[in-house]
Amino acid sequence: VSIPMKEPRPAGRSHARMKTLLLALCSASLCLAQSRPKVVAYVPNWIDLKEFSKTIDYPRITHLNIAFENPADDSGILSFQTQNTALIRRAKAAGVKVLVSIGGGSVSENKAKRETYFRLLDDKRRAAFVKHIAAYIERHDFDGLDVDLEGYRPVPGELDQLGHEIVDRIYNQKDFDRTLVIDERTKRVA
């Protein structure tokens, strides 16, 4: 007994249109997803975050930065406030990315903290510090890192515009506004 089989229909114009439409819909949805503006909220970690986390209008933000956690000493291990956990959980439940912010105004104004960062970012210690930060981000379920370190330390032997060697120290914004212009530093930062 022979059963006649239906021959597959050739992929005609309707099939091609369907593929084109599907491709256009996927492209449009991808563009819409990427076109939402990023709205970042900074939350200070020195307030009661457990209570404050209940007051945030999470649908209005895309990213939340917990500010600031910093190294306690030259080991490079960052501090962590246990109250951050409630905020992290609530934000993530709402689809908000949570980053830890390091540095901040207290570091730029505190010579000891600033010096700690410069020691940790030294060529010999940088890799270990980065490992500490990566482990910290993973351990506490952060989505990333926000770096708010200010100041500039010249490379040994770096020259200013007039050809003078720049004194090895940490320069802040006031120095750049008044006394120091370094084209190469400007290019690197930009």
mmCIF file with all atom_site columns, C-alpha atoms in Angstrom:
data_model
loop_
_atom_site.group_PDB
_atom_site.id
_atom_site.type_symbol
_atom_site.label_atom_id
_atom_site.label_alt_id
_atom_site.label_comp_id
_atom_site.label_asym_id
_atom_site.label_entity_id
_atom_site.label_seq_id
_atom_site.pdbx_PDB_ins_code
_atom_site.Cartn_x
_atom_site.Cartn_y
_atom_site.Cartn_z
_atom_site.occupancy
_atom_site.B_iso_or_equiv
_atom_site.pdbx_formal_charge
_atom_site.auth_seq_id
_atom_site.auth_comp_id
_atom_site.auth_asym_id
_atom_site.auth_atom_id
_atom_site.pdbx_PDB_model_num
ATOM 1   C CA . VAL A 1 1   ? 0.000  0.000  0.000  1.00 0.00 ? 1   VAL A CA 1
ATOM 2   C CA . SER A 1 2   ? 1.366  3.331  -0.960 1.00 0.00 ? 2   SER A CA 1
ATOM 3   C CA . ILE A 1 3   ? 0.402  6.456  0.997  1.00 0.00 ? 3   ILE A CA 1
ATOM 4   C CA . PRO A 1 4   ? 0.848  9.654  -0.938 1.00 0.00 ? 4   PRO A CA 1
ATOM 5   C CA . MET A 1 5   ? 2.949  12.187 0.940  1.00 0.00 ? 5   MET A CA 1
ATOM 6   C CA . LYS A 1 6   ? 2.349  15.906 0.645  1.00 0.00 ? 6   LYS A CA 1
ATOM 7   C CA . GLU A 1 7   ? 5.247  17.636 -0.883 1.00 0.00 ? 7   GLU A CA 1
ATOM 8   C CA . PRO A 1 8   ? 6.635  20.482 1.233  1.00 0.00 ? 8   PRO A CA 1
ATOM 9   C CA . ARG A 1 9   ? 5.565  23.848 -0.040 1.00 0.00 ? 9   ARG A CA 1
ATOM 10  C CA . PRO A 1 10  ? 8.392  25.835 -1.490 1.00 0.00 ? 10  PRO A CA 1
ATOM 11  C CA . ALA A 1 11  ? 9.455  28.762 0.632  1.00 0.00 ? 11  ALA A CA 1
ATOM 12  C CA . GLY A 1 12  ? 7.614  31.454 -1.165 1.00 0.00 ? 12  GLY A CA 1
ATOM 13  C CA . ARG A 1 13  ? 7.106  35.114 -0.718 1.00 0.00 ? 13  ARG A CA 1
ATOM 14  C CA . SER A 1 14  ? 4.942  34.715 2.389  1.00 0.00 ? 14  SER A CA 1
ATOM 15  C CA . HIS A 1 15  ? 7.702  32.740 4.119  1.00 0.00 ? 15  HIS A CA 1
ATOM 16  C CA . ALA A 1 16  ? 10.270 35.398 3.209  1.00 0.00 ? 16  ALA A CA 1
ATOM 17  C CA . ARG A 1 17  ? 7.939  38.122 4.452  1.00 0.00 ? 17  ARG A CA 1
ATOM 18  C CA . MET A 1 18  ? 7.495  36.295 7.750  1.00 0.00 ? 18  MET A CA 1
ATOM 19  C CA . LYS A 1 19  ? 11.258 36.053 8.197  1.00 0.00 ? 19  LYS A CA 1
ATOM 20  C CA . THR A 1 20  ? 11.669 39.742 7.380  1.00 0.00 ? 20  THR A CA 1
ATOM 21  C CA . LEU A 1 21  ? 8.892  40.706 9.787  1.00 0.00 ? 21  LEU A CA 1
ATOM 22  C CA . LEU A 1 22  ? 10.361 38.557 12.560 1.00 0.00 ? 22  LEU A CA 1
ATOM 23  C CA . LEU A 1 23  ? 13.805 40.049 12.008 1.00 0.00 ? 23  LEU A CA 1
ATOM 24  C CA . ALA A 1 24  ? 12.364 43.588 12.075 1.00 0.00 ? 24  ALA A CA 1
ATOM 25  C CA . LEU A 1 25  ? 10.459 42.889 15.303 1.00 0.00 ? 25  LEU A CA 1
ATOM 26  C CA . CYS A 1 26  ? 13.557 41.478 16.996 1.00 0.00 ? 26  CYS A CA 1
ATOM 27  C CA . SER A 1 27  ? 15.641 44.452 15.882 1.00 0.00 ? 27  SER A CA 1
ATOM 28  C CA . ALA A 1 28  ? 13.008 46.932 17.070 1.00 0.00 ? 28  ALA A CA 1
ATOM 29  C CA . SER A 1 29  ? 12.697 45.284 20.479 1.00 0.00 ? 29  SER A CA 1
ATOM 30  C CA . LEU A 1 30  ? 16.477 45.270 20.874 1.00 0.00 ? 30  LEU A CA 1
ATOM 31  C CA . CYS A 1 31  ? 16.641 48.985 20.000 1.00 0.00 ? 31  CYS A CA 1
ATOM 32  C CA . LEU A 1 32  ? 13.849 49.803 22.442 1.00 0.00 ? 32  LEU A CA 1
ATOM 33  C CA . ALA A 1 33  ? 15.541 47.853 25.215 1.00 0.00 ? 33  ALA A CA 1
ATOM 34  C CA . GLN A 1 34  ? 18.794 49.739 24.657 1.00 0.00 ? 34  GLN A CA 1
ATOM 35  C CA . SER A 1 35  ? 17.175 53.144 24.240 1.00 0.00 ? 35  SER A CA 1
ATOM 36  C CA . ARG A 1 36  ? 15.913 53.401 27.824 1.00 0.00 ? 36  ARG A CA 1
ATOM 37  C CA . PRO A 1 37  ? 17.978 56.090 29.496 1.00 0.00 ? 37  PRO A CA 1
ATOM 38  C CA . LYS A 1 38  ? 20.187 54.990 32.342 1.00 0.00 ? 38  LYS A CA 1
ATOM 39  C CA . VAL A 1 39  ? 19.093 56.502 35.640 1.00 0.00 ? 39  VAL A CA 1
ATOM 40  C CA . VAL A 1 40  ? 21.620 56.048 38.420 1.00 0.00 ? 40  VAL A CA 1
ATOM 41  C CA . ALA A 1 41  ? 20.840 56.660 42.072 1.00 0.00 ? 41  ALA A CA 1
ATOM 42  C CA . TYR A 1 42  ? 23.566 57.025 44.663 1.00 0.00 ? 42  TYR A CA 1
ATOM 43  C CA . VAL A 1 43  ? 22.630 55.841 48.135 1.00 0.00 ? 43  VAL A CA 1
ATOM 44  C CA . PRO A 1 44  ? 24.902 56.683 51.072 1.00 0.00 ? 44  PRO A CA 1
ATOM 45  C CA . ASN A 1 45  ? 25.748 53.666 53.197 1.00 0.00 ? 45  ASN A CA 1
ATOM 46  C CA . TRP A 1 46  ? 25.883 55.635 56.453 1.00 0.00 ? 46  TRP A CA 1
ATOM 47  C CA . ILE A 1 47  ? 22.086 55.867 56.725 1.00 0.00 ? 47  ILE A CA 1
ATOM 48  C CA . ASP A 1 48  ? 19.630 53.133 57.771 1.00 0.00 ? 48  ASP A CA 1
ATOM 49  C CA . LEU A 1 49  ? 19.556 51.290 54.450 1.00 0.00 ? 49  LEU A CA 1
ATOM 50  C CA . LYS A 1 50  ? 17.112 48.650 55.614 1.00 0.00 ? 50  LYS A CA 1
ATOM 51  C CA . GLU A 1 51  ? 14.435 51.314 56.160 1.00 0.00 ? 51  GLU A CA 1
ATOM 52  C CA . PHE A 1 52  ? 15.550 53.535 53.296 1.00 0.00 ? 52  PHE A CA 1
ATOM 53  C CA . SER A 1 53  ? 15.377 50.615 50.853 1.00 0.00 ? 53  SER A CA 1
ATOM 54  C CA . LYS A 1 54  ? 11.595 50.523 51.430 1.00 0.00 ? 54  LYS A CA 1
ATOM 55  C CA . THR A 1 55  ? 11.195 54.114 50.200 1.00 0.00 ? 55  THR A CA 1
ATOM 56  C CA . ILE A 1 56  ? 12.973 53.902 46.829 1.00 0.00 ? 56  ILE A CA 1
ATOM 57  C CA . ASP A 1 57  ? 10.852 54.098 43.671 1.00 0.00 ? 57  ASP A CA 1
ATOM 58  C CA . TYR A 1 58  ? 12.746 51.275 41.929 1.00 0.00 ? 58  TYR A CA 1
ATOM 59  C CA . PRO A 1 59  ? 10.883 51.404 38.568 1.00 0.00 ? 59  PRO A CA 1
ATOM 60  C CA . ARG A 1 60  ? 12.279 54.913 38.016 1.00 0.00 ? 60  ARG A CA 1
ATOM 61  C CA . ILE A 1 61  ? 15.938 53.853 38.194 1.00 0.00 ? 61  ILE A CA 1
ATOM 62  C CA . THR A 1 62  ? 18.139 51.438 36.239 1.00 0.00 ? 62  THR A CA 1
ATOM 63  C CA . HIS A 1 63  ? 21.220 51.412 38.469 1.00 0.00 ? 63  HIS A CA 1
ATOM 64  C CA . LEU A 1 64  ? 21.836 51.948 42.145 1.00 0.00 ? 64  LEU A CA 1
ATOM 65  C CA . ASN A 1 65  ? 25.284 52.758 43.521 1.00 0.00 ? 65  ASN A CA 1
ATOM 66  C CA . ILE A 1 66  ? 25.924 52.120 47.198 1.00 0.00 ? 66  ILE A CA 1
ATOM 67  C CA . ALA A 1 67  ? 28.359 54.799 48.264 1.00 0.00 ? 67  ALA A CA 1
ATOM 68  C CA . PHE A 1 68  ? 30.956 54.341 49.591 1.00 0.00 ? 68  PHE A CA 1
ATOM 69  C CA . GLU A 1 69  ? 32.894 51.245 50.597 1.00 0.00 ? 69  GLU A CA 1
ATOM 70  C CA . ASN A 1 70  ? 36.648 51.621 50.883 1.00 0.00 ? 70  ASN A CA 1
ATOM 71  C CA . PRO A 1 71  ? 39.728 49.635 51.894 1.00 0.00 ? 71  PRO A CA 1
ATOM 72  C CA . ALA A 1 72  ? 40.141 49.506 55.645 1.00 0.00 ? 72  ALA A CA 1
ATOM 73  C CA . ASP A 1 73  ? 43.921 49.154 55.318 1.00 0.00 ? 73  ASP A CA 1
ATOM 74  C CA . ASP A 1 74  ? 46.737 48.295 52.900 1.00 0.00 ? 74  ASP A CA 1
ATOM 75  C CA . SER A 1 75  ? 45.436 44.740 52.433 1.00 0.00 ? 75  SER A CA 1
ATOM 76  C CA . GLY A 1 76  ? 42.890 46.117 49.954 1.00 0.00 ? 76  GLY A CA 1
ATOM 77  C CA . ILE A 1 77  ? 39.937 44.343 51.512 1.00 0.00 ? 77  ILE A CA 1
ATOM 78  C CA . LEU A 1 78  ? 36.893 46.594 51.266 1.00 0.00 ? 78  LEU A CA 1
ATOM 79  C CA . SER A 1 79  ? 34.533 47.363 54.110 1.00 0.00 ? 79  SER A CA 1
ATOM 80  C CA . PHE A 1 80  ? 30.953 46.059 53.885 1.00 0.00 ? 80  PHE A CA 1
ATOM 81  C CA . GLN A 1 81  ? 27.955 47.334 55.802 1.00 0.00 ? 81  GLN A CA 1
ATOM 82  C CA . THR A 1 82  ? 25.620 44.428 56.558 1.00 0.00 ? 82  THR A CA 1
ATOM 83  C CA . GLN A 1 83  ? 22.687 46.771 56.074 1.00 0.00 ? 83  GLN A CA 1
ATOM 84  C CA . ASN A 1 84  ? 23.611 46.895 52.357 1.00 0.00 ? 84  ASN A CA 1
ATOM 85  C CA . THR A 1 85  ? 22.108 43.413 51.982 1.00 0.00 ? 85  THR A CA 1
ATOM 86  C CA . ALA A 1 86  ? 18.472 44.563 52.331 1.00 0.00 ? 86  ALA A CA 1
ATOM 87  C CA . LEU A 1 87  ? 18.979 47.259 49.716 1.00 0.00 ? 87  LEU A CA 1
ATOM 88  C CA . ILE A 1 88  ? 20.736 44.897 47.304 1.00 0.00 ? 88  ILE A CA 1
ATOM 89  C CA . ARG A 1 89  ? 17.922 42.324 47.568 1.00 0.00 ? 89  ARG A CA 1
ATOM 90  C CA . ARG A 1 90  ? 15.132 44.859 47.044 1.00 0.00 ? 90  ARG A CA 1
ATOM 91  C CA . ALA A 1 91  ? 16.845 46.516 44.099 1.00 0.00 ? 91  ALA A CA 1
ATOM 92  C CA . LYS A 1 92  ? 17.637 43.232 42.351 1.00 0.00 ? 92  LYS A CA 1
ATOM 93  C CA . ALA A 1 93  ? 14.063 42.000 42.878 1.00 0.00 ? 93  ALA A CA 1
ATOM 94  C CA . ALA A 1 94  ? 12.952 45.113 40.978 1.00 0.00 ? 94  ALA A CA 1
ATOM 95  C CA . GLY A 1 95  ? 15.439 44.490 38.140 1.00 0.00 ? 95  GLY A CA 1
ATOM 96  C CA . VAL A 1 96  ? 17.784 47.300 39.165 1.00 0.00 ? 96  VAL A CA 1
ATOM 97  C CA . LYS A 1 97  ? 21.541 46.789 38.757 1.00 0.00 ? 97  LYS A CA 1
ATOM 98  C CA . VAL A 1 98  ? 23.454 47.413 41.991 1.00 0.00 ? 98  VAL A CA 1
ATOM 99  C CA . LEU A 1 99  ? 27.041 48.632 42.026 1.00 0.00 ? 99  LEU A CA 1
ATOM 100 C CA . VAL A 1 100 ? 29.391 49.333 44.871 1.00 0.00 ? 100 VAL A CA 1
ATOM 101 C CA . SER A 1 101 ? 31.051 52.743 44.765 1.00 0.00 ? 101 SER A CA 1
ATOM 102 C CA . ILE A 1 102 ? 34.581 53.166 46.009 1.00 0.00 ? 102 ILE A CA 1
ATOM 103 C CA . GLY A 1 103 ? 36.374 56.397 46.768 1.00 0.00 ? 103 GLY A CA 1
ATOM 104 C CA . GLY A 1 104 ? 34.148 59.426 47.175 1.00 0.00 ? 104 GLY A CA 1
ATOM 105 C CA . GLY A 1 105 ? 34.661 62.831 48.686 1.00 0.00 ? 105 GLY A CA 1
ATOM 106 C CA . SER A 1 106 ? 35.993 61.480 51.968 1.00 0.00 ? 106 SER A CA 1
ATOM 107 C CA . VAL A 1 107 ? 38.908 59.879 50.124 1.00 0.00 ? 107 VAL A CA 1
ATOM 108 C CA . SER A 1 108 ? 39.769 62.986 48.132 1.00 0.00 ? 108 SER A CA 1
ATOM 109 C CA . GLU A 1 109 ? 39.743 65.016 51.358 1.00 0.00 ? 109 GLU A CA 1
ATOM 110 C CA . ASN A 1 110 ? 41.507 62.448 53.555 1.00 0.00 ? 110 ASN A CA 1
ATOM 111 C CA . LYS A 1 111 ? 45.235 62.175 52.872 1.00 0.00 ? 111 LYS A CA 1
ATOM 112 C CA . ALA A 1 112 ? 45.629 58.802 54.629 1.00 0.00 ? 112 ALA A CA 1
ATOM 113 C CA . LYS A 1 113 ? 42.789 57.203 52.636 1.00 0.00 ? 113 LYS A CA 1
ATOM 114 C CA . ARG A 1 114 ? 44.046 58.725 49.392 1.00 0.00 ? 114 ARG A CA 1
ATOM 115 C CA . GLU A 1 115 ? 47.563 57.398 50.070 1.00 0.00 ? 115 GLU A CA 1
ATOM 116 C CA . THR A 1 116 ? 46.099 53.939 50.771 1.00 0.00 ? 116 THR A CA 1
ATOM 117 C CA . TYR A 1 117 ? 44.492 53.905 47.324 1.00 0.00 ? 117 TYR A CA 1
ATOM 118 C CA . PHE A 1 118 ? 47.683 55.057 45.620 1.00 0.00 ? 118 PHE A CA 1
ATOM 119 C CA . ARG A 1 119 ? 49.640 52.289 47.363 1.00 0.00 ? 119 ARG A CA 1
ATOM 120 C CA . LEU A 1 120 ? 47.004 49.708 46.364 1.00 0.00 ? 120 LEU A CA 1
ATOM 121 C CA . LEU A 1 121 ? 47.051 50.927 42.755 1.00 0.00 ? 121 LEU A CA 1
ATOM 122 C CA . ASP A 1 122 ? 50.847 50.766 42.594 1.00 0.00 ? 122 ASP A CA 1
ATOM 123 C CA . ASP A 1 123 ? 52.113 48.375 39.893 1.00 0.00 ? 123 ASP A CA 1
ATOM 124 C CA . LYS A 1 124 ? 53.186 45.799 42.507 1.00 0.00 ? 124 LYS A CA 1
ATOM 125 C CA . ARG A 1 125 ? 49.828 45.666 44.343 1.00 0.00 ? 125 ARG A CA 1
ATOM 126 C CA . ARG A 1 126 ? 47.271 46.487 41.659 1.00 0.00 ? 126 ARG A CA 1
ATOM 127 C CA . ALA A 1 127 ? 46.571 42.890 40.551 1.00 0.00 ? 127 ALA A CA 1
ATOM 128 C CA . ALA A 1 128 ? 45.935 41.726 44.122 1.00 0.00 ? 128 ALA A CA 1
ATOM 129 C CA . PHE A 1 129 ? 43.679 44.723 44.777 1.00 0.00 ? 129 PHE A CA 1
ATOM 130 C CA . VAL A 1 130 ? 41.673 43.991 41.635 1.00 0.00 ? 130 VAL A CA 1
ATOM 131 C CA . LYS A 1 131 ? 41.265 40.367 42.781 1.00 0.00 ? 131 LYS A CA 1
ATOM 132 C CA . HIS A 1 132 ? 39.977 41.581 46.158 1.00 0.00 ? 132 HIS A CA 1
ATOM 133 C CA . ILE A 1 133 ? 37.468 43.852 44.439 1.00 0.00 ? 133 ILE A CA 1
ATOM 134 C CA . ALA A 1 134 ? 36.290 41.123 42.043 1.00 0.00 ? 134 ALA A CA 1
ATOM 135 C CA . ALA A 1 135 ? 35.819 38.661 44.922 1.00 0.00 ? 135 ALA A CA 1
ATOM 136 C CA . TYR A 1 136 ? 34.020 41.330 46.945 1.00 0.00 ? 136 TYR A CA 1
ATOM 137 C CA . ILE A 1 137 ? 31.608 42.085 44.085 1.00 0.00 ? 137 ILE A CA 1
ATOM 138 C CA . GLU A 1 138 ? 30.807 38.397 43.670 1.00 0.00 ? 138 GLU A CA 1
ATOM 139 C CA . ARG A 1 139 ? 30.560 37.629 47.400 1.00 0.00 ? 139 ARG A CA 1
ATOM 140 C CA . HIS A 1 140 ? 28.094 40.452 48.055 1.00 0.00 ? 140 HIS A CA 1
ATOM 141 C CA . ASP A 1 141 ? 26.095 39.997 44.815 1.00 0.00 ? 141 ASP A CA 1
ATOM 142 C CA . PHE A 1 142 ? 26.916 43.376 43.273 1.00 0.00 ? 142 PHE A CA 1
ATOM 143 C CA . ASP A 1 143 ? 26.575 43.828 39.510 1.00 0.00 ? 143 ASP A CA 1
ATOM 144 C CA . GLY A 1 144 ? 29.638 45.999 39.157 1.00 0.00 ? 144 GLY A CA 1
ATOM 145 C CA . LEU A 1 145 ? 31.895 48.736 40.433 1.00 0.00 ? 145 LEU A CA 1
ATOM 146 C CA . ASP A 1 146 ? 31.689 52.535 40.366 1.00 0.00 ? 146 ASP A CA 1
ATOM 147 C CA . VAL A 1 147 ? 35.062 54.224 40.870 1.00 0.00 ? 147 VAL A CA 1
ATOM 148 C CA . ASP A 1 148 ? 35.021 57.755 42.258 1.00 0.00 ? 148 ASP A CA 1
ATOM 149 C CA . LEU A 1 149 ? 38.700 58.409 42.892 1.00 0.00 ? 149 LEU A CA 1
ATOM 150 C CA . GLU A 1 150 ? 39.992 61.891 42.351 1.00 0.00 ? 150 GLU A CA 1
ATOM 151 C CA . GLY A 1 151 ? 43.505 63.147 42.166 1.00 0.00 ? 151 GLY A CA 1
ATOM 152 C CA . TYR A 1 152 ? 46.509 62.558 39.963 1.00 0.00 ? 152 TYR A CA 1
ATOM 153 C CA . ARG A 1 153 ? 50.002 61.289 40.630 1.00 0.00 ? 153 ARG A CA 1
ATOM 154 C CA . PRO A 1 154 ? 52.555 61.807 37.851 1.00 0.00 ? 154 PRO A CA 1
ATOM 155 C CA . VAL A 1 155 ? 54.611 59.023 36.358 1.00 0.00 ? 155 VAL A CA 1
ATOM 156 C CA . PRO A 1 156 ? 58.226 59.286 37.576 1.00 0.00 ? 156 PRO A CA 1
ATOM 157 C CA . GLY A 1 157 ? 60.106 61.645 35.270 1.00 0.00 ? 157 GLY A CA 1
ATOM 158 C CA . GLU A 1 158 ? 56.937 63.166 33.753 1.00 0.00 ? 158 GLU A CA 1
ATOM 159 C CA . LEU A 1 159 ? 57.391 66.709 32.484 1.00 0.00 ? 159 LEU A CA 1
ATOM 160 C CA . ASP A 1 160 ? 55.033 69.673 32.488 1.00 0.00 ? 160 ASP A CA 1
ATOM 161 C CA . GLN A 1 161 ? 54.403 71.923 29.466 1.00 0.00 ? 161 GLN A CA 1
ATOM 162 C CA . LEU A 1 162 ? 57.521 73.932 30.222 1.00 0.00 ? 162 LEU A CA 1
ATOM 163 C CA . GLY A 1 163 ? 59.736 70.842 30.368 1.00 0.00 ? 163 GLY A CA 1
ATOM 164 C CA . HIS A 1 164 ? 60.115 70.790 34.166 1.00 0.00 ? 164 HIS A CA 1
ATOM 165 C CA . GLU A 1 165 ? 59.881 67.507 35.999 1.00 0.00 ? 165 GLU A CA 1
ATOM 166 C CA . ILE A 1 166 ? 56.637 67.287 37.963 1.00 0.00 ? 166 ILE A CA 1
ATOM 167 C CA . VAL A 1 167 ? 57.119 66.793 41.697 1.00 0.00 ? 167 VAL A CA 1
ATOM 168 C CA . ASP A 1 168 ? 56.017 63.327 42.831 1.00 0.00 ? 168 ASP A CA 1
ATOM 169 C CA . ARG A 1 169 ? 52.928 63.987 44.918 1.00 0.00 ? 169 ARG A CA 1
ATOM 170 C CA . ILE A 1 170 ? 49.186 63.717 44.564 1.00 0.00 ? 170 ILE A CA 1
ATOM 171 C CA . TYR A 1 171 ? 47.536 66.610 42.764 1.00 0.00 ? 171 TYR A CA 1
ATOM 172 C CA . ASN A 1 172 ? 43.876 67.450 43.175 1.00 0.00 ? 172 ASN A CA 1
ATOM 173 C CA . GLN A 1 173 ? 41.421 69.590 41.208 1.00 0.00 ? 173 GLN A CA 1
ATOM 174 C CA . LYS A 1 174 ? 42.634 72.814 42.830 1.00 0.00 ? 174 LYS A CA 1
ATOM 175 C CA . ASP A 1 175 ? 46.139 72.161 41.471 1.00 0.00 ? 175 ASP A CA 1
ATOM 176 C CA . PHE A 1 176 ? 44.823 71.764 37.932 1.00 0.00 ? 176 PHE A CA 1
ATOM 177 C CA . ASP A 1 177 ? 42.674 74.858 38.160 1.00 0.00 ? 177 ASP A CA 1
ATOM 178 C CA . ARG A 1 178 ? 45.583 77.047 39.270 1.00 0.00 ? 178 ARG A CA 1
ATOM 179 C CA . THR A 1 179 ? 49.076 75.758 38.734 1.00 0.00 ? 179 THR A CA 1
ATOM 180 C CA . LEU A 1 180 ? 49.351 72.548 36.744 1.00 0.00 ? 180 LEU A CA 1
ATOM 181 C CA . VAL A 1 181 ? 48.567 71.774 33.107 1.00 0.00 ? 181 VAL A CA 1
ATOM 182 C CA . ILE A 1 182 ? 49.748 68.484 31.667 1.00 0.00 ? 182 ILE A CA 1
ATOM 183 C CA . ASP A 1 183 ? 48.643 67.779 28.112 1.00 0.00 ? 183 ASP A CA 1
ATOM 184 C CA . GLU A 1 184 ? 49.489 64.064 28.207 1.00 0.00 ? 184 GLU A CA 1
ATOM 185 C CA . ARG A 1 185 ? 47.539 63.614 31.460 1.00 0.00 ? 185 ARG A CA 1
ATOM 186 C CA . THR A 1 186 ? 44.572 65.409 29.891 1.00 0.00 ? 186 THR A CA 1
ATOM 187 C CA . LYS A 1 187 ? 44.703 63.064 26.878 1.00 0.00 ? 187 LYS A CA 1
ATOM 188 C CA . ARG A 1 188 ? 44.915 59.969 29.119 1.00 0.00 ? 188 ARG A CA 1
ATOM 189 C CA . VAL A 1 189 ? 41.973 61.072 31.253 1.00 0.00 ? 189 VAL A CA 1
ATOM 190 C CA . ALA A 1 190 ? 39.873 62.061 28.247 1.00 0.00 ? 190 ALA A CA 1
#
